[in-house]
XYZ file of C-alpha atoms in Angstrom:
259
model
C 0.035 -0.086 0.047
C 2.883 2.466 0.857
C 4.501 1.773 -2.599
C 1.208 2.395 -4.271
C 0.882 5.757 -2.385
C 4.475 6.707 -3.210
C 3.845 5.851 -6.877
C 0.722 7.903 -6.823
C 2.627 10.951 -5.493
C 5.424 10.538 -7.982
C 3.012 10.338 -10.850
C 1.063 13.382 -9.609
C 4.322 15.341 -9.268
C 5.286 14.483 -12.856
C 1.916 15.463 -14.232
C 1.799 18.751 -12.351
C 5.446 19.531 -13.322
C 4.619 18.854 -17.043
C 1.408 21.055 -16.963
C 2.343 23.830 -14.676
C 6.333 23.676 -14.311
C 6.288 24.125 -10.522
C 2.942 22.419 -9.412
C 4.918 19.233 -8.508
C 7.191 21.193 -6.189
C 4.214 22.834 -4.572
C 2.575 19.411 -4.097
C 5.769 18.120 -2.403
C 5.899 20.996 -0.041
C 2.168 20.681 0.755
C 2.677 16.895 1.561
C 5.523 17.897 3.965
C 3.527 20.571 5.611
C 0.416 18.263 5.906
C 2.500 15.774 7.681
C 3.938 18.432 9.925
C 0.794 20.169 10.931
C -1.455 17.089 10.579
C -3.825 18.631 8.116
C -5.195 17.071 4.911
C -3.358 17.789 1.749
C -6.658 18.708 0.032
C -6.748 21.819 2.371
C -3.086 22.607 2.412
C -2.331 22.165 -1.318
C -4.980 24.548 -2.937
C -4.055 27.293 -0.245
C -0.363 26.926 -0.951
C -0.832 26.769 -4.716
C -2.674 30.073 -4.621
C 0.040 31.674 -2.444
C 2.755 30.687 -4.942
C 0.639 31.623 -7.812
C -0.428 35.066 -6.750
C 2.313 36.192 -4.297
C 5.647 34.169 -4.614
C 6.135 33.277 -8.297
C 5.623 36.672 -9.928
C 8.608 38.464 -8.047
C 10.788 35.323 -8.383
C 10.088 35.089 -12.093
C 11.431 38.554 -12.621
C 14.974 37.353 -11.711
C 14.644 34.984 -14.641
C 13.563 37.581 -17.077
C 9.877 36.744 -17.079
C 6.804 38.899 -16.234
C 3.193 37.640 -15.724
C 0.696 38.898 -18.248
C -2.346 40.660 -16.993
C -5.361 38.684 -15.882
C -7.755 41.547 -15.210
C -7.239 44.070 -17.808
C -9.573 46.040 -20.136
C -7.792 45.290 -23.334
C -5.798 41.996 -22.841
C -6.844 38.967 -21.078
C -6.551 35.100 -21.085
C -9.249 33.134 -22.753
C -9.936 31.412 -19.485
C -8.558 30.832 -15.993
C -6.557 27.615 -17.034
C -3.613 29.636 -18.440
C -2.893 31.936 -15.468
C -3.655 29.192 -12.845
C -1.195 26.853 -14.463
C 1.544 29.424 -14.668
C 1.495 29.485 -18.601
C 1.088 33.297 -18.896
C 4.747 34.480 -18.402
C 6.829 36.465 -20.998
C 9.814 38.501 -21.455
C 9.374 42.238 -20.382
C 9.644 43.295 -23.955
C 6.992 41.041 -25.223
C 4.765 42.168 -22.389
C 5.358 45.783 -23.180
C 4.627 45.247 -26.873
C 1.469 43.400 -26.117
C 0.185 46.085 -23.806
C 0.981 48.807 -26.329
C -0.769 47.013 -29.103
C -3.800 46.207 -26.916
C -4.307 49.912 -26.219
C -4.027 50.780 -29.961
C -6.301 48.112 -30.935
C -8.857 49.047 -28.223
C -9.618 52.126 -30.146
C -10.956 49.833 -32.814
C -12.946 47.848 -30.300
C -10.698 44.892 -30.660
C -9.414 43.025 -27.567
C -6.324 40.727 -27.359
C -7.127 37.243 -25.940
C -4.150 35.143 -25.176
C -3.647 31.367 -24.882
C -0.429 29.726 -24.117
C 2.679 31.896 -23.424
C 5.514 30.536 -21.359
C 6.305 29.156 -17.953
C 7.917 31.502 -15.363
C 11.343 29.893 -14.969
C 14.254 28.679 -17.013
C 14.939 28.849 -20.764
C 14.527 25.391 -22.471
C 11.970 24.001 -20.046
C 9.271 22.787 -22.466
C 5.663 24.018 -22.361
C 4.014 21.012 -23.865
C 2.593 20.397 -26.383
C 4.411 23.237 -27.987
C 7.837 23.012 -29.575
C 9.072 26.498 -29.018
C 7.275 28.215 -25.921
C 10.341 27.791 -23.821
C 12.110 31.098 -23.714
C 9.603 33.767 -22.775
C 9.552 35.219 -26.244
C 6.429 33.382 -27.692
C 2.690 33.686 -27.240
C -0.507 32.382 -28.762
C -3.256 34.845 -29.633
C -6.856 33.961 -30.437
C -8.581 35.096 -33.716
C -11.551 37.498 -33.684
C -15.026 36.176 -34.094
C -18.556 37.215 -34.746
C -21.738 35.651 -33.272
C -24.437 34.232 -35.416
C -26.023 37.526 -35.634
C -22.850 39.028 -37.105
C -21.968 41.075 -34.079
C -18.411 41.272 -32.546
C -17.905 39.045 -29.597
C -15.039 38.276 -27.170
C -16.287 34.601 -27.062
C -14.270 31.912 -28.620
C -15.472 28.790 -30.406
C -13.376 26.213 -28.204
C -12.955 26.242 -24.632
C -9.124 25.848 -24.762
C -8.860 28.290 -27.713
C -7.212 25.597 -29.768
C -8.610 23.152 -32.393
C -11.408 25.108 -33.798
C -9.974 25.550 -37.318
C -11.296 28.293 -39.772
C -11.660 25.450 -42.314
C -11.695 21.744 -41.227
C -9.303 20.946 -43.934
C -6.868 22.809 -46.176
C -4.244 21.911 -48.764
C -1.247 22.494 -46.327
C -2.753 20.295 -43.593
C -3.517 17.489 -46.178
C 0.122 17.598 -47.511
C 1.606 17.678 -44.097
C -0.408 14.684 -42.860
C 0.297 12.779 -46.039
C 4.000 13.287 -45.356
C 3.517 11.466 -42.178
C 3.260 14.501 -39.734
C 0.343 12.968 -37.903
C 0.418 15.554 -35.104
C -0.298 18.499 -37.561
C -4.006 18.665 -36.776
C -3.892 16.964 -33.365
C -5.116 20.137 -31.726
C -8.633 19.282 -32.876
C -8.467 16.908 -29.912
C -7.590 19.502 -27.491
C -10.549 21.902 -27.732
C -12.063 20.557 -24.297
C -15.403 21.244 -25.888
C -17.001 23.602 -28.332
C -18.763 26.251 -26.320
C -20.652 28.308 -28.972
C -21.318 28.545 -32.625
C -19.196 31.441 -33.809
C -18.016 32.708 -37.201
C -14.528 33.765 -38.092
C -14.148 37.539 -38.226
C -11.946 38.096 -41.324
C -11.884 41.897 -41.026
C -11.112 42.263 -37.380
C -8.582 39.210 -37.375
C -6.627 40.993 -40.133
C -6.651 44.284 -38.193
C -5.624 42.508 -35.033
C -2.658 40.858 -36.797
C -1.677 44.197 -38.479
C -1.972 45.878 -35.050
C 0.351 43.328 -33.455
C 2.873 43.655 -36.384
C 2.901 47.419 -36.182
C 5.188 46.984 -33.242
C 8.896 46.684 -34.403
C 9.859 44.235 -31.668
C 7.539 41.557 -33.163
C 9.728 39.280 -35.243
C 7.482 36.501 -36.531
C 3.841 35.560 -36.869
C 2.993 31.946 -37.724
C -0.223 31.526 -39.858
C -1.510 28.866 -42.260
C -0.499 29.952 -45.799
C -4.047 29.958 -47.184
C -5.121 32.123 -44.362
C -2.440 34.571 -44.805
C -3.607 34.917 -48.479
C -7.354 35.158 -47.686
C -6.723 37.871 -45.062
C -4.783 39.964 -47.673
C -1.452 39.838 -45.669
C 0.684 38.326 -48.480
C 2.989 41.349 -48.379
C 3.893 40.915 -44.751
C 7.160 39.114 -44.500
C 7.016 38.557 -40.831
C 4.019 36.185 -41.397
C 5.452 32.857 -42.068
C 4.655 29.208 -42.557
C 5.690 27.253 -39.450
C 6.507 23.947 -41.134
C 4.809 20.482 -41.013
C 6.811 19.538 -37.801
C 4.510 21.941 -35.732
C 0.664 22.052 -35.686
C -1.921 23.925 -37.656
C -2.063 27.712 -37.202
C -5.623 28.389 -38.486
C -7.074 28.256 -34.991
C -4.738 30.792 -33.409
C -1.966 33.273 -34.064
C 1.595 32.473 -32.927
C 3.567 35.640 -32.146
C 7.211 36.019 -31.050
C 9.852 38.640 -30.554
C 13.495 38.543 -31.537
């Protein structure tokens, strides 16, 4: 029985570390505190987790050159609570500054920035799965703009995670990549965690959103599906590039990065 419990703790620590980077360490500390004060872990862990999330990690992350993105902000926000609660909303100060500036400019056009995965708070090279490159504080994923069924602008997004709700279910690039053996290319369709509402892709405001983001000289690259770049009339923007078959599809979100 003790071995089973030990294995359960190790497995939970690994899962928490993969999803949140430091959740496994918080769980280990919570276990030790629970033993010391004779309180149940289900009481100690949530409290300790929130203390780390809200009070301890942000100032420590600054020593690693990372800053937390806003959670409560008029012009830029996460798609849901998962991303800030799992420490996946940290970026380099230059990227945060660029995003905040762009968000203010875009707000004048009634467009809000909704972010998805960014980076973990500590250490370059620590993978933020399932991404290949979100490991240095310089990358972030941004949601497209959408309209409701009545044609009105909305801050809602079609999938709960923000991923996997493609503009078109198939396109030439995705078919070619999958045919070449890159099975993971459209894997994010399994990571929607549910489709929450019927929305239509907002071509005009997504184009304006991307242009507003690229207006900042600090932005180095934007990844977007080739067909979508053409449809949005952004073919002349050299910073908008194809990410390659080794990644995943980018017609459900915008990948943005600085130098």
